[in-house]
PDB file of C-alpha atoms in Angstrom:
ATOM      1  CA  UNK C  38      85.300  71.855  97.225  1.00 91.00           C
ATOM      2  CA  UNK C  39      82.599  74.129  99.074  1.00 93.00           C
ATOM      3  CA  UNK C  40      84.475  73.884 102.171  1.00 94.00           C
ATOM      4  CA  UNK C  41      87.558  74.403 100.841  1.00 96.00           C
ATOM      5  CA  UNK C  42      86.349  77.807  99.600  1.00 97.00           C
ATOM      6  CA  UNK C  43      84.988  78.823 102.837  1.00 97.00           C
ATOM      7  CA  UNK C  44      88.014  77.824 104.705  1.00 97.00           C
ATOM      8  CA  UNK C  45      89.791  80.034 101.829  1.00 96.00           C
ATOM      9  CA  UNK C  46      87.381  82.860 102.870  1.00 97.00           C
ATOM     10  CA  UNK C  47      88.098  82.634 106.340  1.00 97.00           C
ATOM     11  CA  UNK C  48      91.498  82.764 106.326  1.00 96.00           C
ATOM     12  CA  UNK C  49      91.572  85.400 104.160  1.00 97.00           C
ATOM     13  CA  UNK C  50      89.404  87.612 106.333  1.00 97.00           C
ATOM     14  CA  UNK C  51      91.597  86.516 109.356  1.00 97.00           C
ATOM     15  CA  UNK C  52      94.339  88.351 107.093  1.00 97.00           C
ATOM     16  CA  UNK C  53      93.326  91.283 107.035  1.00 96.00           C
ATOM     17  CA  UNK C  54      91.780  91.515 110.492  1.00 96.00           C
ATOM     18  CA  UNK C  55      95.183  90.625 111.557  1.00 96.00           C
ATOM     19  CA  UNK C  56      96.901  93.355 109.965  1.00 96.00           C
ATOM     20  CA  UNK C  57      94.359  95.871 110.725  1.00 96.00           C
ATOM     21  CA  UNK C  58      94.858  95.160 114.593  1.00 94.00           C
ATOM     22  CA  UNK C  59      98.571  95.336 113.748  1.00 94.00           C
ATOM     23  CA  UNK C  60      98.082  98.385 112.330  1.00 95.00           C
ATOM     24  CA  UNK C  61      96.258 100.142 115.066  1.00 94.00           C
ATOM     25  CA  UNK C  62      98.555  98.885 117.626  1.00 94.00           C
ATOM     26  CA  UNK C  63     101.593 100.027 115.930  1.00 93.00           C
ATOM     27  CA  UNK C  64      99.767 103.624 115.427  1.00 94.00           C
ATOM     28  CA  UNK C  65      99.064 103.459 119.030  1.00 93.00           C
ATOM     29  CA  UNK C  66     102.649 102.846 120.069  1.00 92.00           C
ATOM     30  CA  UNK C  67     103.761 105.340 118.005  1.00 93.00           C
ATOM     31  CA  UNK C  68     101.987 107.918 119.431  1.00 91.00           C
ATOM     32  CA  UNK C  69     101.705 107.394 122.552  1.00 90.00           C
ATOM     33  CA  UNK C  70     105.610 106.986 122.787  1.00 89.00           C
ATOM     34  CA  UNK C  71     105.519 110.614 120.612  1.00 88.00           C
ATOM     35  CA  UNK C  72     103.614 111.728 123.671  1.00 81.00           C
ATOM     36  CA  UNK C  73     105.621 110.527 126.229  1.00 79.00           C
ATOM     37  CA  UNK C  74     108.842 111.904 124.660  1.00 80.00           C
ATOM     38  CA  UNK C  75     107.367 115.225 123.722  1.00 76.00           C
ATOM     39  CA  UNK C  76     106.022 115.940 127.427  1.00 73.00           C
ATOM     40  CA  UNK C  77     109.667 114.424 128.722  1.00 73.00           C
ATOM     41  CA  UNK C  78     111.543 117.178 126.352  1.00 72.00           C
ATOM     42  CA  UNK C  79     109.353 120.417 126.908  1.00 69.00           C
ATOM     43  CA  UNK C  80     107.535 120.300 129.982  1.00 63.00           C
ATOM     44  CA  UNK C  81     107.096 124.124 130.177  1.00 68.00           C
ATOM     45  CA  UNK C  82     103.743 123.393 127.848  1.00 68.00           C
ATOM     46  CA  UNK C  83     102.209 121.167 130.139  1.00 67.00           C
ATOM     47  CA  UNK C  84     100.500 122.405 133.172  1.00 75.00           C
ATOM     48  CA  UNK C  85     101.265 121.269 136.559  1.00 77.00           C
ATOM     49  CA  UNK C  86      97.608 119.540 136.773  1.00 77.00           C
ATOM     50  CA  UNK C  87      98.277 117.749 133.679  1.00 74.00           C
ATOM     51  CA  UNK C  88     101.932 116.340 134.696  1.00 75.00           C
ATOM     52  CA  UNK C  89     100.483 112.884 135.166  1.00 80.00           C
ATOM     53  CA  UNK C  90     100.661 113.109 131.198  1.00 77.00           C
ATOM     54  CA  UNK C  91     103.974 111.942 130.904  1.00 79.00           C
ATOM     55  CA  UNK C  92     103.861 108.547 133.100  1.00 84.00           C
ATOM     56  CA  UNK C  93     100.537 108.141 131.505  1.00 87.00           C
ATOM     57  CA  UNK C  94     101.392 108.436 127.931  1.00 85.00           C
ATOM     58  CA  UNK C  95     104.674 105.859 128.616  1.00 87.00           C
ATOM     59  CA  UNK C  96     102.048 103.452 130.105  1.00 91.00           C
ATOM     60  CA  UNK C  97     100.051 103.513 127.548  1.00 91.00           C
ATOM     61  CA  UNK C  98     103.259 103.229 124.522  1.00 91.00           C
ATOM     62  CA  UNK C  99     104.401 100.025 126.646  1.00 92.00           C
ATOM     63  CA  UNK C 100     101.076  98.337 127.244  1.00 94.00           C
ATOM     64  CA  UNK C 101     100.366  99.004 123.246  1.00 92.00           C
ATOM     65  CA  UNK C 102     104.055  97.033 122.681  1.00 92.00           C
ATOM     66  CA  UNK C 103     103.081  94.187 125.048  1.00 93.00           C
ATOM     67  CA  UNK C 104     100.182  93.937 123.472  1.00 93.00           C
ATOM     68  CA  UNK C 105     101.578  93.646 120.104  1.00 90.00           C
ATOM     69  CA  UNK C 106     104.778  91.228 121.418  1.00 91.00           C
ATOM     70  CA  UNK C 107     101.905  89.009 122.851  1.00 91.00           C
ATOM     71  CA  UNK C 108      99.097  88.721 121.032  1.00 92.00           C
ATOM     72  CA  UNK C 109     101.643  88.455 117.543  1.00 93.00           C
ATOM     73  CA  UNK C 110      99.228  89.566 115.019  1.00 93.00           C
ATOM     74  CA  UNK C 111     101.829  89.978 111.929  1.00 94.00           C
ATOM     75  CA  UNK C 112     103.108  86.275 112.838  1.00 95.00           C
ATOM     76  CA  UNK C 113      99.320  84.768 112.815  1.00 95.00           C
ATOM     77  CA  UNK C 114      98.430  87.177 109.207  1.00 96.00           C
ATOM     78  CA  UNK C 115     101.095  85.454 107.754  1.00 96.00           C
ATOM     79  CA  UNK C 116     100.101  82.070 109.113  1.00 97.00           C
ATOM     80  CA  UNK C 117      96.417  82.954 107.690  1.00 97.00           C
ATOM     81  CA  UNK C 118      97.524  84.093 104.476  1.00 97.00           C
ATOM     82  CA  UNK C 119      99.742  81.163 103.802  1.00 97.00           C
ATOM     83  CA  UNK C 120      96.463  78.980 104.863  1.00 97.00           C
ATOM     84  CA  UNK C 121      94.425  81.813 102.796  1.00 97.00           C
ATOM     85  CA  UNK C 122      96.834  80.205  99.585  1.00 97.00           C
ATOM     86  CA  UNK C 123      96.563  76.616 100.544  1.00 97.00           C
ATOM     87  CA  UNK C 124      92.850  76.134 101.303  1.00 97.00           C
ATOM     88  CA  UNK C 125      92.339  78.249  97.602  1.00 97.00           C
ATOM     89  CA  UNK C 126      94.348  76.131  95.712  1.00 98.00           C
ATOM     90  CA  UNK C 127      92.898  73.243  96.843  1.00 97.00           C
ATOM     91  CA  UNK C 128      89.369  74.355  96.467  1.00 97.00           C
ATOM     92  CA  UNK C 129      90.341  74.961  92.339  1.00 97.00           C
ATOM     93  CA  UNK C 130      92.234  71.809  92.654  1.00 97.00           C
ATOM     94  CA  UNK C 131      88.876  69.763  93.925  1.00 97.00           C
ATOM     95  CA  UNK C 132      86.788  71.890  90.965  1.00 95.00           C
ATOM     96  CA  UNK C 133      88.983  70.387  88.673  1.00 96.00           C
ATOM     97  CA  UNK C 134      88.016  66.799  90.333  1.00 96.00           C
ATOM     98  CA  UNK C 135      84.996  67.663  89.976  1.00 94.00           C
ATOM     99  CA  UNK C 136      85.096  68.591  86.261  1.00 94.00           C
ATOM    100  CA  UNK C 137      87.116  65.400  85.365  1.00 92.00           C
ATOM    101  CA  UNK C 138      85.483  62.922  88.157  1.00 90.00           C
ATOM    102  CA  UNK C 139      84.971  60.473  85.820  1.00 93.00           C
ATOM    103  CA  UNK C 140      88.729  60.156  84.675  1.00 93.00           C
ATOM    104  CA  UNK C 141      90.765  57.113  85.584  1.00 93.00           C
ATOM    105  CA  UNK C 142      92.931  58.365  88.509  1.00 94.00           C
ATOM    106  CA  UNK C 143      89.647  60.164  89.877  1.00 94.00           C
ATOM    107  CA  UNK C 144      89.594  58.326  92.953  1.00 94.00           C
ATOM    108  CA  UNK C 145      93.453  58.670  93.233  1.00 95.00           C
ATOM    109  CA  UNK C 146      93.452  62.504  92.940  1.00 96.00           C
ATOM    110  CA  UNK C 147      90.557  62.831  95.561  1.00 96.00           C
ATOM    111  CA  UNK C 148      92.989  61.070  98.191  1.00 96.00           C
ATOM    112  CA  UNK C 149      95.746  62.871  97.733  1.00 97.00           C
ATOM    113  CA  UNK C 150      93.338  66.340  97.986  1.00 97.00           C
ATOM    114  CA  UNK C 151      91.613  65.021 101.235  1.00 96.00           C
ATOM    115  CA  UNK C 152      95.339  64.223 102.565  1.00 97.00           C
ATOM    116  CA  UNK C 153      95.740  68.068 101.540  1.00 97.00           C
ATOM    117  CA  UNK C 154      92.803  69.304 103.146  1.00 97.00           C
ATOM    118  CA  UNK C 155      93.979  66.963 106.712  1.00 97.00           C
ATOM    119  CA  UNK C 156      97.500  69.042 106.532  1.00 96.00           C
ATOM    120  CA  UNK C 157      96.193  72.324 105.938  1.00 97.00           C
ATOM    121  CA  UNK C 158      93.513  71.857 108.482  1.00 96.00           C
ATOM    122  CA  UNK C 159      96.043  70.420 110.936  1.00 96.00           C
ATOM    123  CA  UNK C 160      98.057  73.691 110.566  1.00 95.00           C
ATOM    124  CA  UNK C 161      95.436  75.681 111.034  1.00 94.00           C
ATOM    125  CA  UNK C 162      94.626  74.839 114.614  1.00 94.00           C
ATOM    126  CA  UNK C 163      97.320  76.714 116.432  1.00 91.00           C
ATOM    127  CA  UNK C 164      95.069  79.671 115.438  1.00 94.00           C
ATOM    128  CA  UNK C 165      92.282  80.712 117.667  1.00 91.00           C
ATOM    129  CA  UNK C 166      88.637  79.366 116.020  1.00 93.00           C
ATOM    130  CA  UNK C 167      86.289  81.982 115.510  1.00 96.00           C
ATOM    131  CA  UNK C 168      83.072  80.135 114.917  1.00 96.00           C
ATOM    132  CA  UNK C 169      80.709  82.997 113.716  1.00 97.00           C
ATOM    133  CA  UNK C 170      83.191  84.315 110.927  1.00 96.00           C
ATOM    134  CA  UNK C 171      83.462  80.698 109.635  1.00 96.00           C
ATOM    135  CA  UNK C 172      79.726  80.471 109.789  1.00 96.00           C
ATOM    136  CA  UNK C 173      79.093  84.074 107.795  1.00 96.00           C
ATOM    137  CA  UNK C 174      81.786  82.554 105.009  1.00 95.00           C
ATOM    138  CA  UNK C 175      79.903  79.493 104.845  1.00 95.00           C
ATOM    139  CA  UNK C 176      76.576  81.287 104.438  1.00 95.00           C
ATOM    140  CA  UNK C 177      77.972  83.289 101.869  1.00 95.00           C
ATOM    141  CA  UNK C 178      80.078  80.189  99.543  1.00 94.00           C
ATOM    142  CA  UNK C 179      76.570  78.322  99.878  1.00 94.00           C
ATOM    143  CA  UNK C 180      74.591  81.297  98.818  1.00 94.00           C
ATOM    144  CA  UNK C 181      77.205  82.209  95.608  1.00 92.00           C
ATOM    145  CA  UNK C 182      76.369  78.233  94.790  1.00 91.00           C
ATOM    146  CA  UNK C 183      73.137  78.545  94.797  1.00 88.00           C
ATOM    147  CA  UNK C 184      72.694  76.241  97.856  1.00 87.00           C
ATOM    148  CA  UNK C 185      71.854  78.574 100.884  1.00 70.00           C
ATOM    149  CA  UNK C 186      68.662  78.108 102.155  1.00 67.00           C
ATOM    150  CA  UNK C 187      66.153  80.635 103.395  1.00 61.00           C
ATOM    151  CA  UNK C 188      64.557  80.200 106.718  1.00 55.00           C
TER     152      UNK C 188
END
């Protein structure tokens, strides 16, 4: 159940750092390519120092596109967020367990969540692990039940 929550937690904070590199790296392209354009259309604004602009600011609009094309932020935020869904679920699904453990298909029901858990977990792993996030959402699940300890 606990670790359920935290791997909720996780995933949803790989969300949103997702889209906020997305974010930036679409601003980026947009205005560097703005740049580029600009200083391509009216070059009677830009010195003759400063003409190293233009290549520059193209440079910069392309590596911000490779960057994006490569590193495919929106495709892993939806990845996470679908993960985000599934590792929630199954944390409410295991409280439930939990509340009814002493029901008839108990042991049943706990199978077919750790089967869940294996699935999820297995899709999971094509994303990058980031060890200290998982390890601040674990702190902070253990400390909302009561169960973080104080060096």
């Amino acid at each position: 159940w606990l670790g359920a929550e935290i791997r909720a937690h996780y995933f949803g904070d790989l969300v949103s750092r997702y889209q906020s590199w997305q974010h930036w790296l679409t601003i980026s392209t947009l205005i560097f390519s703005s740049a580029a354009f600009a200083a391509i259309l009216n070059d009677t604004w830009l010195p003759q120092h400063m003409l190293w602009l233009r290549p520059a600011a193209a440079l910069a609009a392309a590596v911000a596109s490779f960057v994006s094309l490569i590193f495919k932020n929106e495709q892993k935020a939806l990845e996470c967020s679908d993960l985000y869904a599934g590792w929630s679920q199954l944390a409410l699904d295991y409280q439930q367990l939990w509340d009814g453990m002493y029901s008839d298909d108990a042991a049943e029901k706990l199978a077919s969540l750790d089967k869940r858990g294996q699935d999820l977990s297995r899709a999971g792993l094509k994303l990058p692990e980031r060890r200290q996030l998982m390890l601040k959402w674990q702190d902070y699940i253990e400390e909302q039940h009561g169960l973080h300890v104080s060096a």
